[in-house]
Coordinates of C-alpha atoms and ligand atoms in Angstrom, one line a residue:
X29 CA -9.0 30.0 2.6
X30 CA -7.3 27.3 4.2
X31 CA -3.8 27.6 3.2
X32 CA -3.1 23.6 2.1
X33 CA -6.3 24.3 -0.8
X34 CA -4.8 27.7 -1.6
X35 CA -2.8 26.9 -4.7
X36 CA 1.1 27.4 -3.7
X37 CA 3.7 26.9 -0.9
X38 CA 4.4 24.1 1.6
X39 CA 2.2 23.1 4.0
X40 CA 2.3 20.3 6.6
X41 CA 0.0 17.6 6.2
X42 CA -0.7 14.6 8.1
X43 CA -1.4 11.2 6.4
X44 CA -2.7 8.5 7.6
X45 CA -3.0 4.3 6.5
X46 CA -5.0 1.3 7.5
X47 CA -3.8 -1.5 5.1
X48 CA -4.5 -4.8 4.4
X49 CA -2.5 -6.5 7.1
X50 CA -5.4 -4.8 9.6
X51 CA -2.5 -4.8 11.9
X52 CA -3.0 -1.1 12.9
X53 CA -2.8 2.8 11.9
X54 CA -0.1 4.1 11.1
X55 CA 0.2 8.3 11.1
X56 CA 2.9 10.6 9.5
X57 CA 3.3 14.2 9.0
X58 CA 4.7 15.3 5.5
X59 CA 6.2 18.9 4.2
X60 CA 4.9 19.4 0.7
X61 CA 3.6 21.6 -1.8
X62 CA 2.0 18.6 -3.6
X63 CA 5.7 18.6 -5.8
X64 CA 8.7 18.1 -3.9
X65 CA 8.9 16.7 -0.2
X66 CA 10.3 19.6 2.0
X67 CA 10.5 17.1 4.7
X68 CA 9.3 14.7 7.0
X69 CA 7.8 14.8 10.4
X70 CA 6.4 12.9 13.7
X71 CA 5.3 9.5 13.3
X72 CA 2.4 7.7 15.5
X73 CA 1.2 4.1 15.1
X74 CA -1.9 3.2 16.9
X75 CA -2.3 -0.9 17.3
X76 CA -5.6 -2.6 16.4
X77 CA -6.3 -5.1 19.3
X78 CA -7.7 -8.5 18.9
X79 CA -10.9 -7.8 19.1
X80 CA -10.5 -4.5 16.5
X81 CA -9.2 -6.7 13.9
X82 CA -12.3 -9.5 14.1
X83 CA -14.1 -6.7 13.9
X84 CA -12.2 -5.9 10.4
X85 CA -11.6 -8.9 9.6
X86 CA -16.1 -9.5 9.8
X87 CA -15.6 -6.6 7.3
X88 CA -13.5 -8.0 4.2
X89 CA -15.0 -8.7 1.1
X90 CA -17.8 -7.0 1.9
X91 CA -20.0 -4.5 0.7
X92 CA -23.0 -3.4 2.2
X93 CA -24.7 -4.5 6.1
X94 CA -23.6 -4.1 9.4
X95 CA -20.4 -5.7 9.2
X96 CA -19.4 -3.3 7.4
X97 CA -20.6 -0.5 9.4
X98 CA -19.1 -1.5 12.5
X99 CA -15.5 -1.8 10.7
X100 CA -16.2 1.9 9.1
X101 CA -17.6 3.0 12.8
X102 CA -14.2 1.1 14.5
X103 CA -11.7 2.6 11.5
X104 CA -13.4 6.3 12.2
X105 CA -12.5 5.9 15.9
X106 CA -9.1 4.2 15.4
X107 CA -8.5 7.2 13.2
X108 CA -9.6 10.3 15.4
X109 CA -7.6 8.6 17.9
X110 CA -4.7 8.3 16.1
X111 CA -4.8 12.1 14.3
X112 CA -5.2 13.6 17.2
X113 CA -2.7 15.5 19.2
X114 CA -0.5 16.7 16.2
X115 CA 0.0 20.2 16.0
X116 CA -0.1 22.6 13.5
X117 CA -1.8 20.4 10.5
X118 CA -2.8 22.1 7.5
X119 CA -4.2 19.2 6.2
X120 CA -5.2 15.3 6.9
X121 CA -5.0 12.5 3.7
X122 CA -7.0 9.4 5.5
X123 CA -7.1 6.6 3.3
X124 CA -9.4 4.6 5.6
X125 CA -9.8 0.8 5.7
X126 CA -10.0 -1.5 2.2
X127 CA -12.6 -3.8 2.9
X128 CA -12.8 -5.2 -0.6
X129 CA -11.6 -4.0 -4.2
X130 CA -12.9 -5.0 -7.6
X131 CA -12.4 -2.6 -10.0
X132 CA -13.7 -3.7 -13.2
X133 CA -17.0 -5.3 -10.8
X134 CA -18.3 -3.5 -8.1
X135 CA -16.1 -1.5 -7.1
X136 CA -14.0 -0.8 -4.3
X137 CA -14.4 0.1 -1.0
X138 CA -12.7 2.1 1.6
X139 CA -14.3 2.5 5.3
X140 CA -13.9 5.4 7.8
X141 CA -15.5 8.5 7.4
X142 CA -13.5 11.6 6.4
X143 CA -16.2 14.2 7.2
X144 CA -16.7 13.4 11.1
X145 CA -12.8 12.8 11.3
X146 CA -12.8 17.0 9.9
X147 CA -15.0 17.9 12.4
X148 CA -13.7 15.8 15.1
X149 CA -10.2 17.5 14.6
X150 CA -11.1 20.9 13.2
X151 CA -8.9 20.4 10.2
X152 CA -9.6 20.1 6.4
X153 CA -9.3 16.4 5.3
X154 CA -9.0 14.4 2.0
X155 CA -10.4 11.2 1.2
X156 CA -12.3 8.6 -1.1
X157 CA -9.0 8.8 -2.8
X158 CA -9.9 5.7 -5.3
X159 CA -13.2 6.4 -6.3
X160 CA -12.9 8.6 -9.1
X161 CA -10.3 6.8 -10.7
X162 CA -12.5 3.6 -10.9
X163 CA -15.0 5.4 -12.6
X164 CA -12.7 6.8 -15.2
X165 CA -12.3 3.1 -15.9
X166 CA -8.6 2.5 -13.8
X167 CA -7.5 -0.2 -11.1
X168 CA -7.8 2.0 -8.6
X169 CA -4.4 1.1 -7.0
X170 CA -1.9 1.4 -6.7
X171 CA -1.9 5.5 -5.1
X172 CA 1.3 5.5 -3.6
X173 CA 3.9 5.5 -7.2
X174 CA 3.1 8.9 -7.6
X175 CA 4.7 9.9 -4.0
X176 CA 7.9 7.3 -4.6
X177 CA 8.5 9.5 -7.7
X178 CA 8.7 12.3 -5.1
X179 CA 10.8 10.0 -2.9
X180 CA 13.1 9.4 -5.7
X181 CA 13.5 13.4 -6.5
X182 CA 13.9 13.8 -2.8
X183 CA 16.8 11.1 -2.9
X184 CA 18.4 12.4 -5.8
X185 CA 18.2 9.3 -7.5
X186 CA 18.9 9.5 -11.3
X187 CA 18.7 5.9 -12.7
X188 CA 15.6 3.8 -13.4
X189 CA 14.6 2.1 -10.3
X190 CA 11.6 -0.2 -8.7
X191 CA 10.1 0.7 -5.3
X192 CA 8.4 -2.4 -3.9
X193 CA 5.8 -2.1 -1.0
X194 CA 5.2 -5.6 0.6
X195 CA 2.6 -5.4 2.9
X196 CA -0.4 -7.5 3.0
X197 CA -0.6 -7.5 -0.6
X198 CA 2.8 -6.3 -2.2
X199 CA 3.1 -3.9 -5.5
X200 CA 5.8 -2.6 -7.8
X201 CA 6.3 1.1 -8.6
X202 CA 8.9 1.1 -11.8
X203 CA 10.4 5.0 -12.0
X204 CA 12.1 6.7 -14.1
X205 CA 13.9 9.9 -12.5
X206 CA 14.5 11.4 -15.6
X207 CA 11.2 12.8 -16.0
X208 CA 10.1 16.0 -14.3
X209 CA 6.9 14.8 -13.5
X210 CA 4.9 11.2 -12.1
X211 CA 2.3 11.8 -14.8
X212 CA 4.8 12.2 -17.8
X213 CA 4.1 9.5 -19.9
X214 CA 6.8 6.7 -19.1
X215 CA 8.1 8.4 -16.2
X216 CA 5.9 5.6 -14.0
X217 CA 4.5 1.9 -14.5
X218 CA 2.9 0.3 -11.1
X219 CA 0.8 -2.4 -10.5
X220 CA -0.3 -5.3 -7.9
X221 CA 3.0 -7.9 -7.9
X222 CA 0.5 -10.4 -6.2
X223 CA -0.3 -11.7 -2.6
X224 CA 2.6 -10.5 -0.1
X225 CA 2.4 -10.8 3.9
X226 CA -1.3 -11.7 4.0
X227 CA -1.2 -15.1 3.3
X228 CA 1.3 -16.0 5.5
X229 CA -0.4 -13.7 8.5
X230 CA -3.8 -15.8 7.8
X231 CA -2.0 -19.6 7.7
X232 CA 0.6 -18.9 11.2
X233 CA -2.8 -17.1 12.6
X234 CA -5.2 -20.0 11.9
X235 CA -2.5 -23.1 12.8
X236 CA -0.3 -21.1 15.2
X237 CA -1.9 -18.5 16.8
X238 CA 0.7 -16.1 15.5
X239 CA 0.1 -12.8 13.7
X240 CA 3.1 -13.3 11.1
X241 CA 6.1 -15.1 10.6
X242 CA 8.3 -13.0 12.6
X243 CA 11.9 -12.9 10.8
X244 CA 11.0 -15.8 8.5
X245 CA 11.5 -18.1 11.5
X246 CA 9.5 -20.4 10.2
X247 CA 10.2 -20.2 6.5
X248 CA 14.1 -20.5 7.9
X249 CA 13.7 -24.0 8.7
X250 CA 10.8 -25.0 5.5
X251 CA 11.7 -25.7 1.5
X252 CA 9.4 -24.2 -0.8
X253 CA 7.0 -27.1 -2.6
X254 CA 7.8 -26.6 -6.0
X255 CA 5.0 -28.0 -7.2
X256 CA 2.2 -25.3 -5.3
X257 CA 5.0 -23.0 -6.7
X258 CA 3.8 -23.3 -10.0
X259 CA 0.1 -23.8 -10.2
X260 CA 0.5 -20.0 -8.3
X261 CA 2.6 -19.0 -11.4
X262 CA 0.1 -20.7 -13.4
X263 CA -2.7 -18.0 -12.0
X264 CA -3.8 -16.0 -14.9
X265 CA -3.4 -12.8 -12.9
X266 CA 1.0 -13.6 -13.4
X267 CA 0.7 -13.2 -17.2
X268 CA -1.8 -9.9 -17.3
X269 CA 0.0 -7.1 -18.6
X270 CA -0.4 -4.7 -15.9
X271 CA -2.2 -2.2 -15.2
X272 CA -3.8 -4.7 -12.4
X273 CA -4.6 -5.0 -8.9
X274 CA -5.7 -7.2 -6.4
X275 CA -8.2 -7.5 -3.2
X276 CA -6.5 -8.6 0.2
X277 CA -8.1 -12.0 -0.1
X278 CA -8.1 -12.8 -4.2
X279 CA -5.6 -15.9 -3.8
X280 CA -6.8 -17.0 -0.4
X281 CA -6.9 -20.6 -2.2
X282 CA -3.1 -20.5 -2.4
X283 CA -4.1 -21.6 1.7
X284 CA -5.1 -24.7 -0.2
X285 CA -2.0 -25.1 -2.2
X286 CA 0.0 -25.9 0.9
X287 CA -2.4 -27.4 2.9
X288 CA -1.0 -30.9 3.6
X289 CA 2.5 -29.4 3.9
X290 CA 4.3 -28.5 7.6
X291 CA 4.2 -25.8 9.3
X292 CA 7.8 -24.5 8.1
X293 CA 7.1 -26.0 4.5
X294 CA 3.7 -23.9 4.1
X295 CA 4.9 -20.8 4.8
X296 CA 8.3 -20.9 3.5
X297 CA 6.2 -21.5 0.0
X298 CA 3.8 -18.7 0.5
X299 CA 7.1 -16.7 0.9
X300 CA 8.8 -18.0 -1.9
X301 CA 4.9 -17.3 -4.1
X302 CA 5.0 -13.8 -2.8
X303 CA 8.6 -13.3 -4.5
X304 CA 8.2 -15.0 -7.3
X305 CA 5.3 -12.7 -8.5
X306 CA 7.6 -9.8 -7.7
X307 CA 10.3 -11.3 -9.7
X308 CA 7.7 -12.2 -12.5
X309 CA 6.3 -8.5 -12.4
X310 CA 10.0 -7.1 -12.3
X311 CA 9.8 -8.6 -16.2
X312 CA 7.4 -5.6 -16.9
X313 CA 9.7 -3.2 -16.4
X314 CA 10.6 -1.0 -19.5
X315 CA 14.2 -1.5 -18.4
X316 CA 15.9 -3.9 -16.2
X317 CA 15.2 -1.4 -12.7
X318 CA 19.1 -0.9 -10.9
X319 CA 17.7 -1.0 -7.5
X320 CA 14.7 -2.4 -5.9
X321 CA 13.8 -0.5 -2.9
X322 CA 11.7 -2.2 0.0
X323 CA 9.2 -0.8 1.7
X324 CA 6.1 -2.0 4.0
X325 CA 6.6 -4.9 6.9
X326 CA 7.7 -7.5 4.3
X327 CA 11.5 -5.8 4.5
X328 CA 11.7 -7.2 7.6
X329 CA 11.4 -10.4 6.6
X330 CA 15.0 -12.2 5.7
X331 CA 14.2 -15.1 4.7
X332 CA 11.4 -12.7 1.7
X333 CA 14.7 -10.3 1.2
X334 CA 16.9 -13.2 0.4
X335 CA 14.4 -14.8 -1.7
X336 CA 13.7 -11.5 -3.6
X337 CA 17.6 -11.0 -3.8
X338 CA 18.4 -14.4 -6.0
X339 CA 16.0 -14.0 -7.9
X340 CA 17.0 -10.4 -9.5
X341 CA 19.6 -9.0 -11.0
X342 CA 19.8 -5.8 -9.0
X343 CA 20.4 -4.6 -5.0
X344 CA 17.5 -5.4 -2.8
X345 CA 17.5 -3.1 -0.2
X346 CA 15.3 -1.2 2.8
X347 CA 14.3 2.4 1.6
X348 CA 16.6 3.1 5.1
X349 CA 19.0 2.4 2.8
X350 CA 18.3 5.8 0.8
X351 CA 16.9 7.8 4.1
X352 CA 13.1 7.0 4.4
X353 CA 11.2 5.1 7.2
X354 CA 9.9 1.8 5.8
X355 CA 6.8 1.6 8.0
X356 CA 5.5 4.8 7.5
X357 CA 6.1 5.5 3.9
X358 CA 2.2 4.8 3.0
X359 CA 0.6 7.6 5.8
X360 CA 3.3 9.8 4.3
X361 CA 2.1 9.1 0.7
X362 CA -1.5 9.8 1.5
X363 CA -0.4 12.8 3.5
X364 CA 1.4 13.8 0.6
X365 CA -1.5 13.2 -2.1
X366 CA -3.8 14.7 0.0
X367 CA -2.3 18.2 -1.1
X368 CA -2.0 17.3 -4.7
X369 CA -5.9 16.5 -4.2
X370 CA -6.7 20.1 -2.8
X371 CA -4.7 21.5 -5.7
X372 CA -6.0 20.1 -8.1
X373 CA -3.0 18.3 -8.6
X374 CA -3.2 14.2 -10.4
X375 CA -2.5 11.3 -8.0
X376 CA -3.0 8.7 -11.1
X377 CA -2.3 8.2 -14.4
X378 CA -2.8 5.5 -17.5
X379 CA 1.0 4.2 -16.0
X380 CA -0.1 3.3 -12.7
X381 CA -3.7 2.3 -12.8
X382 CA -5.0 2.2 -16.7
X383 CA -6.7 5.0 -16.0
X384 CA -8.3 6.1 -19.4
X385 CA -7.1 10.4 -17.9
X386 CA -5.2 12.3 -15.1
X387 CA -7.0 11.9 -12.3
X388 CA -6.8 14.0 -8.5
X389 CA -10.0 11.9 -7.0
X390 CA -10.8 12.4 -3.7
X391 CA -13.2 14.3 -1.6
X392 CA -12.6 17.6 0.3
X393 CA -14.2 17.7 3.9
X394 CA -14.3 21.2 5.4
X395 CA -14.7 21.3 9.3
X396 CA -17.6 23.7 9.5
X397 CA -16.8 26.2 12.5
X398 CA -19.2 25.2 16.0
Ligands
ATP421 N1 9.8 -8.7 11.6 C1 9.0 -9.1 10.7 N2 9.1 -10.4 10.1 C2 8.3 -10.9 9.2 N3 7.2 -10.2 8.7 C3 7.0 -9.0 9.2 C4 7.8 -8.4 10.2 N4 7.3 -7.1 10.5 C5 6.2 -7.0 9.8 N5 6.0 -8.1 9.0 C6 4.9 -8.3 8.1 O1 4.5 -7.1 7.6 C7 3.1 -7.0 7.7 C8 2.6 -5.5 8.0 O2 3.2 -4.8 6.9 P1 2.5 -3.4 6.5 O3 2.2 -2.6 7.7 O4 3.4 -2.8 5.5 O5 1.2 -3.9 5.8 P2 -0.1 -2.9 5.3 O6 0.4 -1.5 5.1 O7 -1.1 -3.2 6.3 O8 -0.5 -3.7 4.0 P3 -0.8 -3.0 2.5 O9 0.4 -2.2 2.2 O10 -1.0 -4.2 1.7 O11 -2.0 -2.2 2.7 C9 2.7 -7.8 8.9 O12 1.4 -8.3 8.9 C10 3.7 -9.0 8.8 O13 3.2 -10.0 7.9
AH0_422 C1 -7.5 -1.3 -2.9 C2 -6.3 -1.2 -1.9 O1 -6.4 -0.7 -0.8 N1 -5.1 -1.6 -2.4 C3 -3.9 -1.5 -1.6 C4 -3.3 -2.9 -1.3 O2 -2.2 -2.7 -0.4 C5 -1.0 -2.7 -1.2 C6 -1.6 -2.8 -2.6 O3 -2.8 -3.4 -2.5 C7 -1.9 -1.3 -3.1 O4 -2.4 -1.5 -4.4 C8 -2.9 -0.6 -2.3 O5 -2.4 0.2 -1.3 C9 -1.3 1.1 -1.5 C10 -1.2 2.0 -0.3 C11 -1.4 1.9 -2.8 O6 -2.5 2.3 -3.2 O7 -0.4 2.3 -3.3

């Protein structure tokens, strides 16, 4: 019996995340018993290229035909490129690639395929890790608030506190360390805050030829339009009691909002809409959080901290700031409920994705021996 599925004791898994920016794979190794973190370990990021990301990029909002198959055939490469080489793995979470997510429609959809990446590497892997929540009638997503309440535990933190991932899509875990468990009933709340990095990626890519805003540069020198401020805030999705989540591409008409604006203007907006809905989902919390904790490529963004910092009442701050790595806190995650998977452990609850029961969804792949 593989010792990550047997039912005690830290094991060493390796996660692994694709997300919505498409900008590459990112790989981290993760000491666990599917409780606590015993620690953390090697990190590995494997670039998409150009051509990988058109490839991907073919792939969104879709769900069936070839497009999609060459973005799962492209992800499953990426990925047995990327996991291999680390040693002694008990375990592999792969999350795969999000080509398009509607949960209360058809679905959603993760590409990459967890049984050829178990016999490719000769280790045990977990995936599908959203399926089975969606058919217990959840969101889905956000998977990652039960590992920040691990990260929190591992911290030592004792007060109520937000983690906030902003990466192509940004979203909110509320926590409250006082519980001993994530799926205690109040210990979590999590939800989509709205669009993050993506749309800014997708206007400086299509006008500038750029793949972000690197620093805020651009939305330095812009205002935000007031105006395409709040017909965003005006989206039903703002005033939704969460749970809720959100596809890469649902507000790709906020492109439209700031259309006839500059350059600078454009994106400094789309910055300013991305924290205003975290500020607006910040109102959800059951108390006022007293600390918001940044992770995903959005911390690196000065002009999004700065933004984010006037408009709450509480520290804004990298998750450097308590010890973790920012960049790879999403592979660690999926590393991390990867073991709860095997051991039967929940990765969701009615707190972070309305689902209507404890859920540990994913699917098992077993390398069989040659
Ligand atoms: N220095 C920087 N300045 C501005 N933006 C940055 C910087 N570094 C990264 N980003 C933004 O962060 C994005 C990547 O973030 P991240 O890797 O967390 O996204 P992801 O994990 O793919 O998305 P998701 O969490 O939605 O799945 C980039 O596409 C870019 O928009
Ligand atoms: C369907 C899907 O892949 N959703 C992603 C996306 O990217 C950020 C946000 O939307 C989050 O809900 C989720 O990923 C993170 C890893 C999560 O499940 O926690």
């Amino acid at each position: 019996m593989n010792r990550a599925i047997a039912q005690a004791g830290t094991v060493k898994a390796l996660g692994a995340m694709s997300g919505t920016s498409l900008d590459g794979v990112d790989t981290a190794v993760i000491e666990t018993d599917g409780l606590t973190i015993s620690g953390f370990g090697e990190t590995g990021y494997r670039a998409y290229c150009d051509a990988d990301r058109a490839v991907l990029r073919a792939g969104l909002g879709q769900w069936h035909g070839a497009e999609v198959e060459a973005a799962g055939d492209l992800v499953t490469e990426a990925h047995r490129a990327a996991l291999s080489g680390h040693e002694g793995i008990d375990l592999i979470g792969f999350h795969g690639q999000t080509l398009s997510h509607e949960p209360h429609g058809r679905g959603t959809l993760q590409v990459g395929d967890g049984a050829v990446l178990a016999q490719a590497l000769g280790t045990p892997v977990v995936w599908d890790f959203r399926s089975d929540d969606i058919r217990l009638g959840g969101e889905g997503a956000p998977l990652a608030p039960f590992f920040h309440f691990a990260c929190a535990k591992w911290a030592g933190l004792s007060e109520p506190l937000c983690f906030l991932n902003l990466g192509g899509v940004g979203n909110l875990t509320y926590i409250d360390p006082g519980f001993d468990r994530p799926e205690a009933p109040g210990a979590l709340l999590a939800f989509d805050t709205g669009p993050a990095n993506a749309p800014i990626d997708d206007l400086v890519q299509a006008r500038l030829g750029l793949s972000m805003d690197r620093d805020g540069a651009l939305a330095r020198k812009g205002s935000v339009e007031t105006g395409a401020l709040e017909l965003f805030l005006a989206e039903p999705y703002f005033a939704k009691m969460p749970p809720k989540s959100l596809d890469r591409n649902d507000f790709s008409e906020m492109i439209e909002l700031v259309r006839e604006l500059s350059d600078a203007d454009a994106v400094a907006t789309l910055t300013g809409m991305c924290a205003a809905g975290v500020a607006q989902g910040v109102e959800h919390c059951p108390v006022p959080p007293s600390r918001l904790l940044v992770t995903g490529g959005g911390r690196n963004n000065p002009v999004l901290m700065q933004m984010l910092q006037v408009s709450l009442d509480c520290p804004v701050e990298p998750v450097e700031t308590i010890g973790l790595n920012g960049d790879m806190l999403e592979a660690q995650a999926f590393g991390y409920l990867a073991v709860r998977v095997a051991r039967g452990l929940p990765t969701s609850c009615p707190g972070t994705t309305g689902v209507s029961a404890l859920v540990g969804g994913g699917v098992v792949s077993i390398p069989v021996p040659a």
